Coordinates of N, CA and C and ligand atoms in Angstrom, one line a residue:
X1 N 4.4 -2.7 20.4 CA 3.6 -2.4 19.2 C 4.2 -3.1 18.0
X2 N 3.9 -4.0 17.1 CA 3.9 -4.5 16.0 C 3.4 -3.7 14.5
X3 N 4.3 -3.5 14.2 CA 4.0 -2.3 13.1 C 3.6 -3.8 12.0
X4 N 3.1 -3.5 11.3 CA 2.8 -4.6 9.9 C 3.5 -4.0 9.0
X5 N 3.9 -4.9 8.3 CA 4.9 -4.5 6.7 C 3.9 -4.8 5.1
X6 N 3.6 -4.2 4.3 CA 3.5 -4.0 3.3 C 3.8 -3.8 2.2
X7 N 4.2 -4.5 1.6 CA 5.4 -5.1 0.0 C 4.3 -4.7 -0.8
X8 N 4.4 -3.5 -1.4 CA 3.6 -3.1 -2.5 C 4.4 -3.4 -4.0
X9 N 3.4 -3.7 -4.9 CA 4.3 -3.8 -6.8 C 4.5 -4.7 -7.3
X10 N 4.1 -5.9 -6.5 CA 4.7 -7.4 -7.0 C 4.4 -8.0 -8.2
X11 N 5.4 -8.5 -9.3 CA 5.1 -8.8 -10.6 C 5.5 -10.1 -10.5
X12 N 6.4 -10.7 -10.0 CA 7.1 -12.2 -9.9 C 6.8 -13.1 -9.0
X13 N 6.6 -13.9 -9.1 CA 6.2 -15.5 -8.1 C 7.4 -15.5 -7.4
X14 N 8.7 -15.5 -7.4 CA 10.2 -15.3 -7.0 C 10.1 -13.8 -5.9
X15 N 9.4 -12.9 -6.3 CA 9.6 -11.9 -4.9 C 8.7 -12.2 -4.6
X16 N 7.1 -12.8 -4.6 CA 6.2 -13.1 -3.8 C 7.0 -14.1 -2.6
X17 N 7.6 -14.8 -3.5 CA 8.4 -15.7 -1.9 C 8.9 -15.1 -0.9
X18 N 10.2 -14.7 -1.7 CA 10.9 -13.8 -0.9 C 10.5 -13.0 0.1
X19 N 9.2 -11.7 -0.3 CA 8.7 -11.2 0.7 C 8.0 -12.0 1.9
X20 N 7.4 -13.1 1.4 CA 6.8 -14.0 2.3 C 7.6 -14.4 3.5
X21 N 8.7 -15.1 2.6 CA 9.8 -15.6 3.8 C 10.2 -14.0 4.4
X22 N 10.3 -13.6 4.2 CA 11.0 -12.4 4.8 C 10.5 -12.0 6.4
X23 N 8.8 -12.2 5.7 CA 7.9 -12.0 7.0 C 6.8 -10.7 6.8
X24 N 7.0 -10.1 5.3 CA 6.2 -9.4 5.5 C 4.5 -9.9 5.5
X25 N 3.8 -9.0 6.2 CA 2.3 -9.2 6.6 C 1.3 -9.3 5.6
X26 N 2.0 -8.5 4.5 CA 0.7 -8.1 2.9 C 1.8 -8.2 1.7
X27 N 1.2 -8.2 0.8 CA 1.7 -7.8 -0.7 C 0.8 -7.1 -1.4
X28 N 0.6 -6.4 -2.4 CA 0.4 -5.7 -2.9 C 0.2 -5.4 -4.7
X29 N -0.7 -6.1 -4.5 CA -1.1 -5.8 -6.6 C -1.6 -4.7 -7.0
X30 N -0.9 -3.8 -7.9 CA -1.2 -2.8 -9.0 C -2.3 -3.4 -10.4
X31 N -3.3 -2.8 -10.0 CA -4.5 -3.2 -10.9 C -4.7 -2.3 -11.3
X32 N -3.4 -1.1 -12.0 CA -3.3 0.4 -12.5 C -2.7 0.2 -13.6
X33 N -3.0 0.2 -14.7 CA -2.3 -0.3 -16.2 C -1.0 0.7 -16.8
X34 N -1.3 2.4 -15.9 CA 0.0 2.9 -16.8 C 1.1 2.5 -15.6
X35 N 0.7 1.8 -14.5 CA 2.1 1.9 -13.8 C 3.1 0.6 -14.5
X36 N 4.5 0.8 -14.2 CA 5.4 0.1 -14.5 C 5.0 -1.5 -13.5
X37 N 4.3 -1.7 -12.8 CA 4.2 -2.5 -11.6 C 2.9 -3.6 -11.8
X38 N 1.9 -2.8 -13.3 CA 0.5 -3.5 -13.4 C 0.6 -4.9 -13.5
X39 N -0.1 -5.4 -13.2 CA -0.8 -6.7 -13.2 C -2.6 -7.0 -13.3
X40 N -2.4 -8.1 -14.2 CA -3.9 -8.3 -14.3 C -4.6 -9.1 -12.9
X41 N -5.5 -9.1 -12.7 CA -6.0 -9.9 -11.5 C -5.6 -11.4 -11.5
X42 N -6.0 -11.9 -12.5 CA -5.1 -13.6 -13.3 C -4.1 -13.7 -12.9
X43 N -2.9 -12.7 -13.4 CA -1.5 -12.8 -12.7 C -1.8 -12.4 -11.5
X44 N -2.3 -11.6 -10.9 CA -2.3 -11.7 -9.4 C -2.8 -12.9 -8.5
X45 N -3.6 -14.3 -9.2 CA -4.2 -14.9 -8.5 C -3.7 -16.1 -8.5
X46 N -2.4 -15.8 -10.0 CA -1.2 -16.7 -10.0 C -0.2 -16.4 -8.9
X47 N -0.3 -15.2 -9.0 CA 1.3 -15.0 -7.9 C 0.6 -15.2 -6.2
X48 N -0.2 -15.2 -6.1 CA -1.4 -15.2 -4.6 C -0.8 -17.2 -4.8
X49 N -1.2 -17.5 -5.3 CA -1.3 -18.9 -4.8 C 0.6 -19.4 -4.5
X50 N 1.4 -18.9 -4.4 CA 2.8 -18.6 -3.6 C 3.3 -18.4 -2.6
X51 N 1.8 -17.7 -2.2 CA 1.8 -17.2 -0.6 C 1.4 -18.1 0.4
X52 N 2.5 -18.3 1.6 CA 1.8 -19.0 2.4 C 0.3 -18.6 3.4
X53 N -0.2 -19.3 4.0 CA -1.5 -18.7 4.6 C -1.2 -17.8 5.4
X54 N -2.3 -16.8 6.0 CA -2.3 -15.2 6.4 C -1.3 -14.4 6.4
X55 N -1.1 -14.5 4.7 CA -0.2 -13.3 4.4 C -1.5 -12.0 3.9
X56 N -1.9 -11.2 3.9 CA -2.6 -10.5 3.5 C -2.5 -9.7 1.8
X57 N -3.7 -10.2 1.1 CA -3.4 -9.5 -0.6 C -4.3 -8.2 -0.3
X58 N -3.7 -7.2 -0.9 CA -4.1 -5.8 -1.2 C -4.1 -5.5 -2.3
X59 N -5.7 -5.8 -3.1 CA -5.7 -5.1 -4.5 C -5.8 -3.3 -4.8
X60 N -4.7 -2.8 -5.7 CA -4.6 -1.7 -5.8 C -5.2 -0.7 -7.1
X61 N -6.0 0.0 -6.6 CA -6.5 0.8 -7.8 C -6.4 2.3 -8.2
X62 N -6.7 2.7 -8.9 CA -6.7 3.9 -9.6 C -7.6 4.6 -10.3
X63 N -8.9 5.1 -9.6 CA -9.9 6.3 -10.3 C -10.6 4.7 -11.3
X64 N -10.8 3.5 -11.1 CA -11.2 2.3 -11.6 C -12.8 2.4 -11.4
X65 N -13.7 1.8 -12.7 CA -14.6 2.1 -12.3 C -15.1 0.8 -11.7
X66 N -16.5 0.7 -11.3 CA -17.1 -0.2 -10.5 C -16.7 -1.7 -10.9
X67 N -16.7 -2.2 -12.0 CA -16.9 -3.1 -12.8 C -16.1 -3.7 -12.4
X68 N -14.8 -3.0 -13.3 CA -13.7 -3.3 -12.7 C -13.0 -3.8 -11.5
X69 N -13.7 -3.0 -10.5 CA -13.1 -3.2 -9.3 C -14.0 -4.8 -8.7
X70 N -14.9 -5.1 -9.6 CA -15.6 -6.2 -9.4 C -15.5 -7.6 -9.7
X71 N -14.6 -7.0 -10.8 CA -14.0 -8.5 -12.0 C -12.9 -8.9 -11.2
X72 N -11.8 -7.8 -10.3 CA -10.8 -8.5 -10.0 C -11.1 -8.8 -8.8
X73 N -12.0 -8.6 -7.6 CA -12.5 -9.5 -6.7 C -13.0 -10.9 -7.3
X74 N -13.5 -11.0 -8.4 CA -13.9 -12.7 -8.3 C -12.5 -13.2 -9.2
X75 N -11.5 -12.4 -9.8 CA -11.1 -13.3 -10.2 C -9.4 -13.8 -9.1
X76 N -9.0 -12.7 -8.3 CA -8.1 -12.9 -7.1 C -8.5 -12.8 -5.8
X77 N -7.7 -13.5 -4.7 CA -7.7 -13.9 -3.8 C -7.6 -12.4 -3.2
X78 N -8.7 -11.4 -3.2 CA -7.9 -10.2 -2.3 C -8.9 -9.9 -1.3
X79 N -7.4 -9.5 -0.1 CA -8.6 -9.4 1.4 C -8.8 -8.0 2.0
X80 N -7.9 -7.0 0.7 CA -8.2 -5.6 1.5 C -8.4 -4.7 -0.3
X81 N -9.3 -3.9 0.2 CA -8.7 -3.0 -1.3 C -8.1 -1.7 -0.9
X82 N -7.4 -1.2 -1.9 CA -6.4 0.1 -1.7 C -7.3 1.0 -2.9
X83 N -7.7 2.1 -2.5 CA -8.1 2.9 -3.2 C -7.3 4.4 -3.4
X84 N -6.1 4.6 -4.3 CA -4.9 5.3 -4.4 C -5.1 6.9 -5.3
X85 N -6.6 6.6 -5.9 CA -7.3 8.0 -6.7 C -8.1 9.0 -6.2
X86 N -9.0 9.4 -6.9 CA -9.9 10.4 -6.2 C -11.3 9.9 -5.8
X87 N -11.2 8.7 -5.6 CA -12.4 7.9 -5.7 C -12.7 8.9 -4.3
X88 N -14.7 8.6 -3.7 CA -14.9 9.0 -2.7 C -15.2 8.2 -1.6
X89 N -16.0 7.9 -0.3 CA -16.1 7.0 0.6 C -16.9 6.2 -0.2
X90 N -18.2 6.8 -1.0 CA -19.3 5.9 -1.2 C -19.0 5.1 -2.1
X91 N -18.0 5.3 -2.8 CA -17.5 4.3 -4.2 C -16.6 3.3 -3.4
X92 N -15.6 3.4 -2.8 CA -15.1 2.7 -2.2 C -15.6 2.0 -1.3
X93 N -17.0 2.0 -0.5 CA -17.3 1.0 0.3 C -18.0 0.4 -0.3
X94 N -19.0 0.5 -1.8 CA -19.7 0.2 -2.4 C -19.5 -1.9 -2.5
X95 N -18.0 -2.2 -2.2 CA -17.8 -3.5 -2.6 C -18.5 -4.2 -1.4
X96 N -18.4 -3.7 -0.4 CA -18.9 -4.9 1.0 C -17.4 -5.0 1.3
X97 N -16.1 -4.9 0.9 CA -14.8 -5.2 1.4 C -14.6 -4.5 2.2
X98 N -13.2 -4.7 3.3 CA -12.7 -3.2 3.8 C -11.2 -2.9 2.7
X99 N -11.2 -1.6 3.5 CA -10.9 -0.5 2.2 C -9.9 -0.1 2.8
X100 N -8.7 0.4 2.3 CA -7.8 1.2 3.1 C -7.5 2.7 1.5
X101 N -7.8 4.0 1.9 CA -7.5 5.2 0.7 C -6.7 5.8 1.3
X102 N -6.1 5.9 0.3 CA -4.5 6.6 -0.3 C -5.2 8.5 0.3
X103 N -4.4 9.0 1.0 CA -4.2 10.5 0.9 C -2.8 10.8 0.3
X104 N -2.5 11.6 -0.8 CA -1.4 12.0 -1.6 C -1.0 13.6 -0.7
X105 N -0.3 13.3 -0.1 CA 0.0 14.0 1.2 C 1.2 15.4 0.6
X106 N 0.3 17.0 0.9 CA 1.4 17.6 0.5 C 0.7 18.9 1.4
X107 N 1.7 19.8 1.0 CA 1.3 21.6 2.1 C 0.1 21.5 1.4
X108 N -0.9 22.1 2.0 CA -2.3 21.9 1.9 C -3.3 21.5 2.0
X109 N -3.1 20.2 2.2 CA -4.1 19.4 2.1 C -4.5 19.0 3.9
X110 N -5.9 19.7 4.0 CA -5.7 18.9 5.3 C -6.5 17.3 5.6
X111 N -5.7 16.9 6.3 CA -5.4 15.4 6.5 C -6.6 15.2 7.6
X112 N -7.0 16.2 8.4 CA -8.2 16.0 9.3 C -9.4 15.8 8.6
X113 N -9.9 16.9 7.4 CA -10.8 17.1 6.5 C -10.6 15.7 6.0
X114 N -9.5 15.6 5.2 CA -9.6 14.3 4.7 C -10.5 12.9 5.0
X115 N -9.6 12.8 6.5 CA -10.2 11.6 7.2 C -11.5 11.4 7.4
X116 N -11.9 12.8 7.5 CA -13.5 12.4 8.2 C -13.9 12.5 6.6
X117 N -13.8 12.5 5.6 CA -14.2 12.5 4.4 C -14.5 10.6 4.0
X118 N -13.3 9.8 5.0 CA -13.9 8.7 4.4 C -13.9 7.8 5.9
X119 N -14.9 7.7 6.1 CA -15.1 7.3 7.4 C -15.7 5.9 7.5
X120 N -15.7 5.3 6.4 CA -15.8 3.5 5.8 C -14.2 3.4 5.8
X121 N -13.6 4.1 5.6 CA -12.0 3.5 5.5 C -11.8 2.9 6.7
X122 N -10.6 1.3 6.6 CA -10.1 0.6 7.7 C -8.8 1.6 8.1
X123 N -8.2 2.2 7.1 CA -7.0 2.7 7.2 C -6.9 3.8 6.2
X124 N -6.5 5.3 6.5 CA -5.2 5.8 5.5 C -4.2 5.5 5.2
X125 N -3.6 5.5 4.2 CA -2.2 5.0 3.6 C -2.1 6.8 3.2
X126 N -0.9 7.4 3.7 CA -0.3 8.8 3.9 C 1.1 8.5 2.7
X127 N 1.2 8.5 1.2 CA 1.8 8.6 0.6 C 1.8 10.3 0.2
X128 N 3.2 10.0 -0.6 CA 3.4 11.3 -1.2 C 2.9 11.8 -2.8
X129 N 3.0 12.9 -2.8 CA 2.1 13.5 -4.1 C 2.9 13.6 -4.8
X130 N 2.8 12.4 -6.1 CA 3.9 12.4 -6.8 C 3.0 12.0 -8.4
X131 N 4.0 12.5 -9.5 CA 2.9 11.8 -10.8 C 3.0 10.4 -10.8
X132 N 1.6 10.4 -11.1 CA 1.3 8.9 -11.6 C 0.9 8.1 -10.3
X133 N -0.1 9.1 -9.3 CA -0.5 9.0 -8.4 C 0.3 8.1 -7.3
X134 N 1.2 7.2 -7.5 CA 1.7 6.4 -6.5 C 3.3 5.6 -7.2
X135 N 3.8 5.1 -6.1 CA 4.9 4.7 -6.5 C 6.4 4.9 -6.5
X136 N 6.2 6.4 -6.2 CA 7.1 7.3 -7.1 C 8.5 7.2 -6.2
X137 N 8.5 6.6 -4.8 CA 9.8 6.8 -4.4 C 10.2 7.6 -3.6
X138 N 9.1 9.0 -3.6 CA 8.8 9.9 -2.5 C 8.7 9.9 -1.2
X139 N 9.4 10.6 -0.1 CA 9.4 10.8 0.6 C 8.3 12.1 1.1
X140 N 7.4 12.4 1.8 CA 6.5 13.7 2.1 C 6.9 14.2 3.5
X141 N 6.5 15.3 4.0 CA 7.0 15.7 5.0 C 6.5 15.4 6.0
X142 N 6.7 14.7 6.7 CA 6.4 13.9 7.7 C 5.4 14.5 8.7
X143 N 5.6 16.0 9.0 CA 5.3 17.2 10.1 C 4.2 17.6 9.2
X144 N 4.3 17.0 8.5 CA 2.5 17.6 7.8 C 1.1 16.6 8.5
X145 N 1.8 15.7 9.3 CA 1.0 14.4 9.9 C 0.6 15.3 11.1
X146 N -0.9 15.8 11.3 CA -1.4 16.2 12.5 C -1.5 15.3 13.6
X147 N -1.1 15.6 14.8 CA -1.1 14.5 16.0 C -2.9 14.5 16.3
X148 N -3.6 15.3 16.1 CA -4.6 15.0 15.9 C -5.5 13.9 14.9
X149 N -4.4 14.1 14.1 CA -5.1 12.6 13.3 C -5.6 11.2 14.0
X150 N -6.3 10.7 14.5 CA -6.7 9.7 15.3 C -6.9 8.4 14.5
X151 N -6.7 8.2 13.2 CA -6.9 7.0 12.7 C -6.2 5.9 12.6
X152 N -6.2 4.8 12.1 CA -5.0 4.1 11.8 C -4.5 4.0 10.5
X153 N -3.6 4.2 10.8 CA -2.7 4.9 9.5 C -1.5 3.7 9.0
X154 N -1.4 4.3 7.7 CA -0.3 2.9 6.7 C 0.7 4.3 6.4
X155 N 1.8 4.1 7.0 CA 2.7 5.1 6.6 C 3.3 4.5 5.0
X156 N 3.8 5.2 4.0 CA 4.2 5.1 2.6 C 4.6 5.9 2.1
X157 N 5.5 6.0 1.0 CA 6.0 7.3 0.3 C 8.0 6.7 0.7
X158 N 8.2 6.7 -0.4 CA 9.7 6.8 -0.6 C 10.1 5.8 0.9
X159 N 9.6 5.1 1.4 CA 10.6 4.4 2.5 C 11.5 3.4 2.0
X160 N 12.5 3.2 3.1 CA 13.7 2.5 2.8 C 14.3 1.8 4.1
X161 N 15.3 0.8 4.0 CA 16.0 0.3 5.1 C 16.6 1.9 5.7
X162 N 16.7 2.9 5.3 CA 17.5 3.7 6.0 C 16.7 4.5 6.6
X163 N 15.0 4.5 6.5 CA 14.2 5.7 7.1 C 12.9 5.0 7.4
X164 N 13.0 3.7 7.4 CA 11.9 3.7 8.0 C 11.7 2.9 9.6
X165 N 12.8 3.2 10.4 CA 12.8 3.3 11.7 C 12.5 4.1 11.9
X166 N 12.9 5.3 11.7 CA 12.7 6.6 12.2 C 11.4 6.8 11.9
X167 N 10.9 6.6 11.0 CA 9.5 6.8 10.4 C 8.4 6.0 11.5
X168 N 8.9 5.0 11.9 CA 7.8 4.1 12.7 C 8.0 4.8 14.0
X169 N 9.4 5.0 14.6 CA 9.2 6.0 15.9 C 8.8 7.6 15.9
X170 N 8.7 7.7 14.9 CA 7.9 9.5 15.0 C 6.7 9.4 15.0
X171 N 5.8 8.3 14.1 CA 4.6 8.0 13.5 C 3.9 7.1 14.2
X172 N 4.3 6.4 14.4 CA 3.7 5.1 15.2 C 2.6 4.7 14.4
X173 N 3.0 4.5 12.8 CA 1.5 4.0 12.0 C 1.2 2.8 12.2
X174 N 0.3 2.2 12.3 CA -0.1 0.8 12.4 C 0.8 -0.3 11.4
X175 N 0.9 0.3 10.2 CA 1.4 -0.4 8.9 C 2.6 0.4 8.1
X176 N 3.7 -0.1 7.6 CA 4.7 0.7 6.6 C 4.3 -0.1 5.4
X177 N 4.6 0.6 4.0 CA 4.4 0.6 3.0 C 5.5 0.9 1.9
X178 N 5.9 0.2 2.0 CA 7.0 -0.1 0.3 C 7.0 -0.6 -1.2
X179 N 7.3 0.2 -2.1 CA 8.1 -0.2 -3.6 C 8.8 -0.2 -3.5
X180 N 9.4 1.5 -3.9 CA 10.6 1.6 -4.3 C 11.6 1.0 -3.6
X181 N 11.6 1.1 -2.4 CA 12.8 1.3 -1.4 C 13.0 -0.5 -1.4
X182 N 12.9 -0.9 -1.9 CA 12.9 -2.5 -1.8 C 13.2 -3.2 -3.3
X183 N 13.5 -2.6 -4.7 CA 13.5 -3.0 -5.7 C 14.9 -2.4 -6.0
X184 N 14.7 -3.5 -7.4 CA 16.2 -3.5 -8.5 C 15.7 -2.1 -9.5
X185 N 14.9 -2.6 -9.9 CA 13.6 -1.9 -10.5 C 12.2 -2.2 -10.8
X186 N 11.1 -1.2 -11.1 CA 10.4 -1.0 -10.3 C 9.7 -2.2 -11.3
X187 N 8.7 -2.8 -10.3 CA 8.2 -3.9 -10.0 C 9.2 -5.1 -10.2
X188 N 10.5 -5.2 -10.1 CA 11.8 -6.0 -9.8 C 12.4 -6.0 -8.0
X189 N 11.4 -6.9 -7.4 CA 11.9 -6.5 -5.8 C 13.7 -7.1 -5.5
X190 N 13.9 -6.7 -4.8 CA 15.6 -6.8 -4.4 C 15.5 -7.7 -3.3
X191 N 15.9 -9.0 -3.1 CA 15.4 -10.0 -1.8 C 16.3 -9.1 -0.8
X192 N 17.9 -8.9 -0.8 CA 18.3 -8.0 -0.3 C 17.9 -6.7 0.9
X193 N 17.7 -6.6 -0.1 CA 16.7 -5.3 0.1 C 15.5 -5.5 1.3
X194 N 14.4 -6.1 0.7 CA 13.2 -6.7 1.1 C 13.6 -7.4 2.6
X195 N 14.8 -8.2 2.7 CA 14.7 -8.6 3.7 C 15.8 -7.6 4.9
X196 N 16.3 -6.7 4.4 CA 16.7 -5.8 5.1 C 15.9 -5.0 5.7
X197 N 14.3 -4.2 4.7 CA 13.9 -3.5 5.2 C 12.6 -4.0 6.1
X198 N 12.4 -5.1 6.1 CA 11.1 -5.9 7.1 C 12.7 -6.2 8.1
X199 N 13.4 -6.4 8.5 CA 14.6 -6.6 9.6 C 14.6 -5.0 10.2
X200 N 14.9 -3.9 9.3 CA 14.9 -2.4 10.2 C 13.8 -2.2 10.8
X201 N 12.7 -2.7 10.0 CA 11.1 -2.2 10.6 C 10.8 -3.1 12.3
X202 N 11.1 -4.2 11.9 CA 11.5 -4.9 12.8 C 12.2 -4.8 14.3
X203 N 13.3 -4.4 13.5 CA 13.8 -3.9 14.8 C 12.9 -3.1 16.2
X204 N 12.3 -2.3 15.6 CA 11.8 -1.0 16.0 C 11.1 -1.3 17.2
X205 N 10.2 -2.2 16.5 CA 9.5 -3.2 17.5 C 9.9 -3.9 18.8
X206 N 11.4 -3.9 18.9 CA 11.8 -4.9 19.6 C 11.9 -4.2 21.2
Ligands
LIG301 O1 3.3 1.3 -7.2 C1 2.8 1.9 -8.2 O2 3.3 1.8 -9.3 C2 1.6 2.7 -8.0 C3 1.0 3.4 -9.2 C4 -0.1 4.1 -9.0 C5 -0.7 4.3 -7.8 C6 -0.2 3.7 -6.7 C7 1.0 2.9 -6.8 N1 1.5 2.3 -5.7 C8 0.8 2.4 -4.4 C9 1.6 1.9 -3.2 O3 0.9 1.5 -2.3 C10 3.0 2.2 -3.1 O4 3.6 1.2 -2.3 C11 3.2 3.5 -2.5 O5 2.8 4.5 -3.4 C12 4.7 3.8 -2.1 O6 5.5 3.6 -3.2 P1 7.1 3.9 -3.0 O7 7.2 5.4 -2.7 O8 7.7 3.6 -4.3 O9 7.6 3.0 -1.9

């Protein structure tokens, strides 16, 4: 099994490399203005042109209205969107793209309801419920993941070179998903770092 890696936050042309060389699969632009990580689509279409070919861009949003989510399709190169708010299925398929939505994963919430809630999704991304909708560094409780969940899933939330083996052999998500766990600070990636934690994820695989 080949888990795919996901470098979420990127603000610099210098960790767009890095992650690249590293080997990760995607990167990840914040098109969320209060996060520390934002970027305009422009800068993201600056830092995209860094990337070698089939690296995958993931534009990321937040409760954004239509428009928006329209302007930064024509103006960057992105081949998946991430929808991280309370948006619903019908808003989110509305682009003609595929889609991968954020579930903010905590006691209560069930994740089966969920899923069948958006059933245009290519993927859930299973982060944790933290303010400021995403980012946050969080780890969620893993055992909140019903084995009945049948979809393909982007595991996220607080991973790191120290937990996200373990995370890919419990989970077996299709995709892992990193900030924090890979940065100096936030939207400052750590090559270090970065290339330690696509090497653990890596491993797993082997
Ligand atoms: O990264 C952000 O600043 C952010 C802000 C608001 C909504 C979502 C955000 N990031 C979404 C991601 O896909 C992150 O990679 C994910 O939340 C995991 O972040 P971390 O726990 O820091 O690894």
């Amino acid at each position: 099994m080949h888990t795919r890696i996901k470098i979420c936050g990127l603000t610099r042309s210098e960790d767009v490399e890095v992650v690249a060389d590293a080997g990760a699969d995607a990167v990840g632009f914040v098109f969320y203005p209060p996060s520390p990580r934002y970027v305009t689509p422009a800068r993201a279409a600056e830092l995209a042109r860094s990337l070698p070919p089939f690296v995958s861009v993931v534009g990321l949003f937040v409760n954004a209205d239509a428009d928006t989510v329209r302007q930064a399709l024509a103006s960057a190169p992105i081949h998946l969107l991430q929808f991280h708010g309370d948006e619903d299925d019908a808003f989110c398929r509305q682009f003609g793209r595929p889609f991968i939505k954020a579930a903010r994963v905590r006691p209560g919430l069930d994740l089966l309801q969920y899923a069948a809630a958006f059933p245009s999704a290519q993927a859930l991304l299973l982060d944790a419920f933290v303010d400021g909708y995403g980012g946050g560094g969080a780890v969620f409780d893993w055992s909140l993941v019903p084995a009945a969940l049948s979809r393909t899933l982007v595991l996220s939330g607080g991973l790191d070179v120290d937990n996200v083996g373990e995370a890919i052999r419990r989970l077996q998500p299709a995709a892992v998903d990193v900030s924090s766990g890979v940065e100096a600070a936030k939207g400052i990636k750590d090559a270090a770092k970065v290339r330690a934690f696509v090497a653990a994820a890596r491993a797993v695989d082997l």
